[in-house]
PDB file of C-alpha atoms in Angstrom:
ATOM      1  CA  MET A   1       0.000   0.000   0.000  1.00  0.00           C
ATOM      2  CA  GLU A   2       1.377   3.428  -0.893  1.00  0.00           C
ATOM      3  CA  PHE A   3       1.386   6.728   0.979  1.00  0.00           C
ATOM      4  CA  THR A   4       2.839   9.836  -0.732  1.00  0.00           C
ATOM      5  CA  PHE A   5       3.931  13.113   0.849  1.00  0.00           C
ATOM      6  CA  THR A   6       6.214  16.087   0.188  1.00  0.00           C
ATOM      7  CA  VAL A   7       9.140  16.928   2.489  1.00  0.00           C
ATOM      8  CA  ASN A   8       8.524  20.205   4.339  1.00  0.00           C
ATOM      9  CA  TRP A   9      11.214  22.760   5.208  1.00  0.00           C
ATOM     10  CA  GLY A  10      10.830  21.961   8.906  1.00  0.00           C
ATOM     11  CA  ASP A  11      11.675  18.305   8.227  1.00  0.00           C
ATOM     12  CA  THR A  12      15.264  19.209   7.296  1.00  0.00           C
ATOM     13  CA  ASP A  13      18.392  20.000   9.286  1.00  0.00           C
ATOM     14  CA  ALA A  14      20.809  22.921   8.836  1.00  0.00           C
ATOM     15  CA  ALA A  15      22.387  21.146   5.842  1.00  0.00           C
ATOM     16  CA  GLY A  16      18.990  20.929   4.124  1.00  0.00           C
ATOM     17  CA  ILE A  17      18.836  17.138   4.496  1.00  0.00           C
ATOM     18  CA  VAL A  18      15.861  15.393   6.099  1.00  0.00           C
ATOM     19  CA  TYR A  19      16.559  14.961   9.811  1.00  0.00           C
ATOM     20  CA  TYR A  20      16.500  11.201  10.476  1.00  0.00           C
ATOM     21  CA  PRO A  21      13.850  11.099  13.283  1.00  0.00           C
ATOM     22  CA  ASN A  22      11.295  12.252  10.718  1.00  0.00           C
ATOM     23  CA  TYR A  23      11.412   8.802   9.133  1.00  0.00           C
ATOM     24  CA  TYR A  24      10.038   7.369  12.377  1.00  0.00           C
ATOM     25  CA  LYS A  25       7.241   9.957  12.334  1.00  0.00           C
ATOM     26  CA  TRP A  26       6.527   9.121   8.686  1.00  0.00           C
ATOM     27  CA  MET A  27       6.426   5.386   9.455  1.00  0.00           C
ATOM     28  CA  ASP A  28       3.781   6.152  12.065  1.00  0.00           C
ATOM     29  CA  ASN A  29       1.851   8.284   9.544  1.00  0.00           C
ATOM     30  CA  ALA A  30       2.083   5.480   6.965  1.00  0.00           C
ATOM     31  CA  THR A  31       0.798   2.934   9.501  1.00  0.00           C
ATOM     32  CA  HIS A  32      -2.215   5.142  10.268  1.00  0.00           C
ATOM     33  CA  HIS A  33      -2.807   5.611   6.522  1.00  0.00           C
ATOM     34  CA  PHE A  34      -2.579   1.822   6.088  1.00  0.00           C
ATOM     35  CA  PHE A  35      -5.213   1.214   8.775  1.00  0.00           C
ATOM     36  CA  ASN A  36      -7.509   3.875   7.308  1.00  0.00           C
ATOM     37  CA  LYS A  37      -7.263   2.176   3.904  1.00  0.00           C
ATOM     38  CA  ILE A  38      -8.101  -1.291   5.262  1.00  0.00           C
ATOM     39  CA  GLY A  39     -11.187   0.121   6.986  1.00  0.00           C
ATOM     40  CA  HIS A  40      -9.919   0.198  10.568  1.00  0.00           C
ATOM     41  CA  SER A  41      -9.086   3.824  11.343  1.00  0.00           C
ATOM     42  CA  CYS A  42      -6.811   4.103  14.386  1.00  0.00           C
ATOM     43  CA  VAL A  43      -8.799   7.138  15.527  1.00  0.00           C
ATOM     44  CA  ASP A  44     -12.100   5.241  15.330  1.00  0.00           C
ATOM     45  CA  LEU A  45     -10.630   2.161  16.999  1.00  0.00           C
ATOM     46  CA  PHE A  46      -9.497   4.255  19.942  1.00  0.00           C
ATOM     47  CA  ASP A  47     -12.539   6.551  20.167  1.00  0.00           C
ATOM     48  CA  LYS A  48     -15.166   3.816  19.780  1.00  0.00           C
ATOM     49  CA  GLN A  49     -13.488   0.710  21.215  1.00  0.00           C
ATOM     50  CA  ARG A  50     -10.580   2.068  23.303  1.00  0.00           C
ATOM     51  CA  VAL A  51      -8.243  -0.072  21.185  1.00  0.00           C
ATOM     52  CA  GLY A  52      -4.808   1.175  20.198  1.00  0.00           C
ATOM     53  CA  ILE A  53      -1.679  -0.145  18.518  1.00  0.00           C
ATOM     54  CA  PRO A  54       1.229   1.042  20.686  1.00  0.00           C
ATOM     55  CA  LEU A  55       4.713   0.636  19.314  1.00  0.00           C
ATOM     56  CA  LEU A  56       6.855  -2.155  20.773  1.00  0.00           C
ATOM     57  CA  GLU A  57       9.856  -2.036  18.458  1.00  0.00           C
ATOM     58  CA  THR A  58      11.097  -0.009  15.505  1.00  0.00           C
ATOM     59  CA  HIS A  59      14.111   0.161  13.224  1.00  0.00           C
ATOM     60  CA  CYS A  60      15.083   2.197  10.174  1.00  0.00           C
ATOM     61  CA  GLY A  61      18.054   1.956   7.819  1.00  0.00           C
ATOM     62  CA  PHE A  62      19.066   4.900   5.633  1.00  0.00           C
ATOM     63  CA  PHE A  63      20.407   4.604   2.078  1.00  0.00           C
ATOM     64  CA  SER A  64      20.200   8.001   0.372  1.00  0.00           C
ATOM     65  CA  PRO A  65      19.412  11.545   1.586  1.00  0.00           C
ATOM     66  CA  SER A  66      16.168  13.355   0.888  1.00  0.00           C
ATOM     67  CA  PHE A  67      15.648  17.103   0.755  1.00  0.00           C
ATOM     68  CA  PHE A  68      13.069  19.881   1.106  1.00  0.00           C
ATOM     69  CA  GLY A  69      10.442  19.618  -1.621  1.00  0.00           C
ATOM     70  CA  ASN A  70      11.113  15.966  -2.475  1.00  0.00           C
ATOM     71  CA  GLU A  71       8.056  13.833  -3.112  1.00  0.00           C
ATOM     72  CA  ILE A  72       8.425  10.595  -1.206  1.00  0.00           C
ATOM     73  CA  VAL A  73       6.432   7.415  -1.690  1.00  0.00           C
ATOM     74  CA  VAL A  74       6.182   5.058   1.275  1.00  0.00           C
ATOM     75  CA  THR A  75       5.216   1.494   0.426  1.00  0.00           C
ATOM     76  CA  SER A  76       3.906  -0.429   3.429  1.00  0.00           C
ATOM     77  CA  GLY A  77       3.148  -4.103   3.904  1.00  0.00           C
ATOM     78  CA  ILE A  78       2.668  -6.618   6.676  1.00  0.00           C
ATOM     79  CA  GLU A  79       5.647  -8.894   7.358  1.00  0.00           C
ATOM     80  CA  GLU A  80       4.332 -10.888  10.292  1.00  0.00           C
ATOM     81  CA  ILE A  81       1.104 -11.408  12.203  1.00  0.00           C
ATOM     82  CA  ARG A  82       1.169 -13.111  15.577  1.00  0.00           C
ATOM     83  CA  ASN A  83      -1.592 -13.559  18.132  1.00  0.00           C
ATOM     84  CA  LYS A  84      -1.408 -10.054  19.653  1.00  0.00           C
ATOM     85  CA  VAL A  85       1.218  -8.245  17.563  1.00  0.00           C
ATOM     86  CA  PHE A  86       2.009  -7.467  13.948  1.00  0.00           C
ATOM     87  CA  ARG A  87       5.074  -6.211  12.101  1.00  0.00           C
ATOM     88  CA  ILE A  88       4.708  -3.668   9.294  1.00  0.00           C
ATOM     89  CA  ARG A  89       7.532  -2.754   6.870  1.00  0.00           C
ATOM     90  CA  HIS A  90       7.865   0.684   5.251  1.00  0.00           C
ATOM     91  CA  THR A  91      10.068   1.422   2.225  1.00  0.00           C
ATOM     92  CA  PHE A  92      10.750   5.073   1.332  1.00  0.00           C
ATOM     93  CA  GLN A  93      11.515   6.009  -2.270  1.00  0.00           C
ATOM     94  CA  ARG A  94      12.063   9.149  -4.318  1.00  0.00           C
ATOM     95  CA  GLY A  95      11.462   8.015  -7.869  1.00  0.00           C
ATOM     96  CA  GLU A  96      13.621   4.929  -8.340  1.00  0.00           C
ATOM     97  CA  THR A  97      15.948   5.853  -5.451  1.00  0.00           C
ATOM     98  CA  LYS A  98      15.484   3.900  -2.230  1.00  0.00           C
ATOM     99  CA  LEU A  99      15.919   6.376   0.620  1.00  0.00           C
ATOM    100  CA  ALA A 100      15.204   4.314   3.710  1.00  0.00           C
ATOM    101  CA  GLU A 101      13.523   1.165   4.909  1.00  0.00           C
ATOM    102  CA  GLY A 102      12.248   0.258   8.326  1.00  0.00           C
ATOM    103  CA  TYR A 103       9.722  -1.655  10.331  1.00  0.00           C
ATOM    104  CA  GLN A 104       7.477  -1.287  13.338  1.00  0.00           C
ATOM    105  CA  VAL A 105       6.096  -3.925  15.692  1.00  0.00           C
ATOM    106  CA  HIS A 106       2.733  -2.989  17.226  1.00  0.00           C
ATOM    107  CA  ALA A 107       0.564  -4.676  19.867  1.00  0.00           C
ATOM    108  CA  TRP A 108      -3.225  -4.850  19.584  1.00  0.00           C
ATOM    109  CA  THR A 109      -4.090  -3.249  22.930  1.00  0.00           C
ATOM    110  CA  ASP A 110      -7.142  -2.618  25.103  1.00  0.00           C
ATOM    111  CA  PHE A 111      -7.028   0.824  26.732  1.00  0.00           C
ATOM    112  CA  SER A 112     -10.443   0.595  28.422  1.00  0.00           C
ATOM    113  CA  LYS A 113      -9.063  -0.508  31.793  1.00  0.00           C
ATOM    114  CA  ASP A 114      -6.700   1.159  34.265  1.00  0.00           C
ATOM    115  CA  PHE A 115      -3.677  -0.451  32.615  1.00  0.00           C
ATOM    116  CA  PRO A 116      -3.336  -1.122  28.861  1.00  0.00           C
ATOM    117  CA  LYS A 117      -3.278  -4.828  27.996  1.00  0.00           C
ATOM    118  CA  ALA A 118      -2.518  -6.558  24.700  1.00  0.00           C
ATOM    119  CA  PHE A 119      -5.170  -8.969  23.437  1.00  0.00           C
ATOM    120  CA  PRO A 120      -5.624 -11.131  20.320  1.00  0.00           C
ATOM    121  CA  ILE A 121      -6.028  -9.332  17.017  1.00  0.00           C
ATOM    122  CA  PRO A 122      -9.675  -9.820  15.925  1.00  0.00           C
ATOM    123  CA  ASP A 123     -10.265 -12.162  12.979  1.00  0.00           C
ATOM    124  CA  GLU A 124     -11.702  -9.362  10.808  1.00  0.00           C
ATOM    125  CA  VAL A 125      -8.561  -7.259  11.273  1.00  0.00           C
ATOM    126  CA  ARG A 126      -6.311 -10.305  10.894  1.00  0.00           C
ATOM    127  CA  ARG A 127      -7.924 -11.073   7.502  1.00  0.00           C
ATOM    128  CA  ALA A 128      -7.433  -7.453   6.362  1.00  0.00           C
ATOM    129  CA  LEU A 129      -3.770  -7.554   7.422  1.00  0.00           C
ATOM    130  CA  HIS A 130      -3.238 -10.890   5.627  1.00  0.00           C
ATOM    131  CA  GLU A 131      -4.359  -9.276   2.361  1.00  0.00           C
ATOM    132  CA  HIS A 132      -1.265  -7.039   2.540  1.00  0.00           C
ATOM    133  CA  MET A 133       1.380  -9.608   3.516  1.00  0.00           C
ATOM    134  CA  ILE A 134       4.818  -9.200   1.935  1.00  0.00           C
ATOM    135  CA  GLU A 135       7.857 -11.467   1.874  1.00  0.00           C
TER     136      GLU A 135
END
């Protein structure tokens, strides 16, 4: 699944290169876009069911710099689905140039109680995630 955006001036450092923490922000944005597209908006999940997908682990490798005004395409896909967690991979490209690639591991979590607790990913969501599995 693809998510496209343009690099803003505030995303860059003094050298005019994208400051690396922004890739982690963009992975989060791409994950929310992904869930919107599969019909399970993170906002709706939290507002209506008190379900969230907190981050357990993340990693990003960098291959080529990006700059103010660049249009970046993030391609996202599911690498792994376990009982209560899933792993989503994000690849960042500018045209044919691979800029960065990373992943996030999220837990399917109930926030309705005093303390958040992971619980099994519902079958409906699991099926939607399976439709976007990658190797």
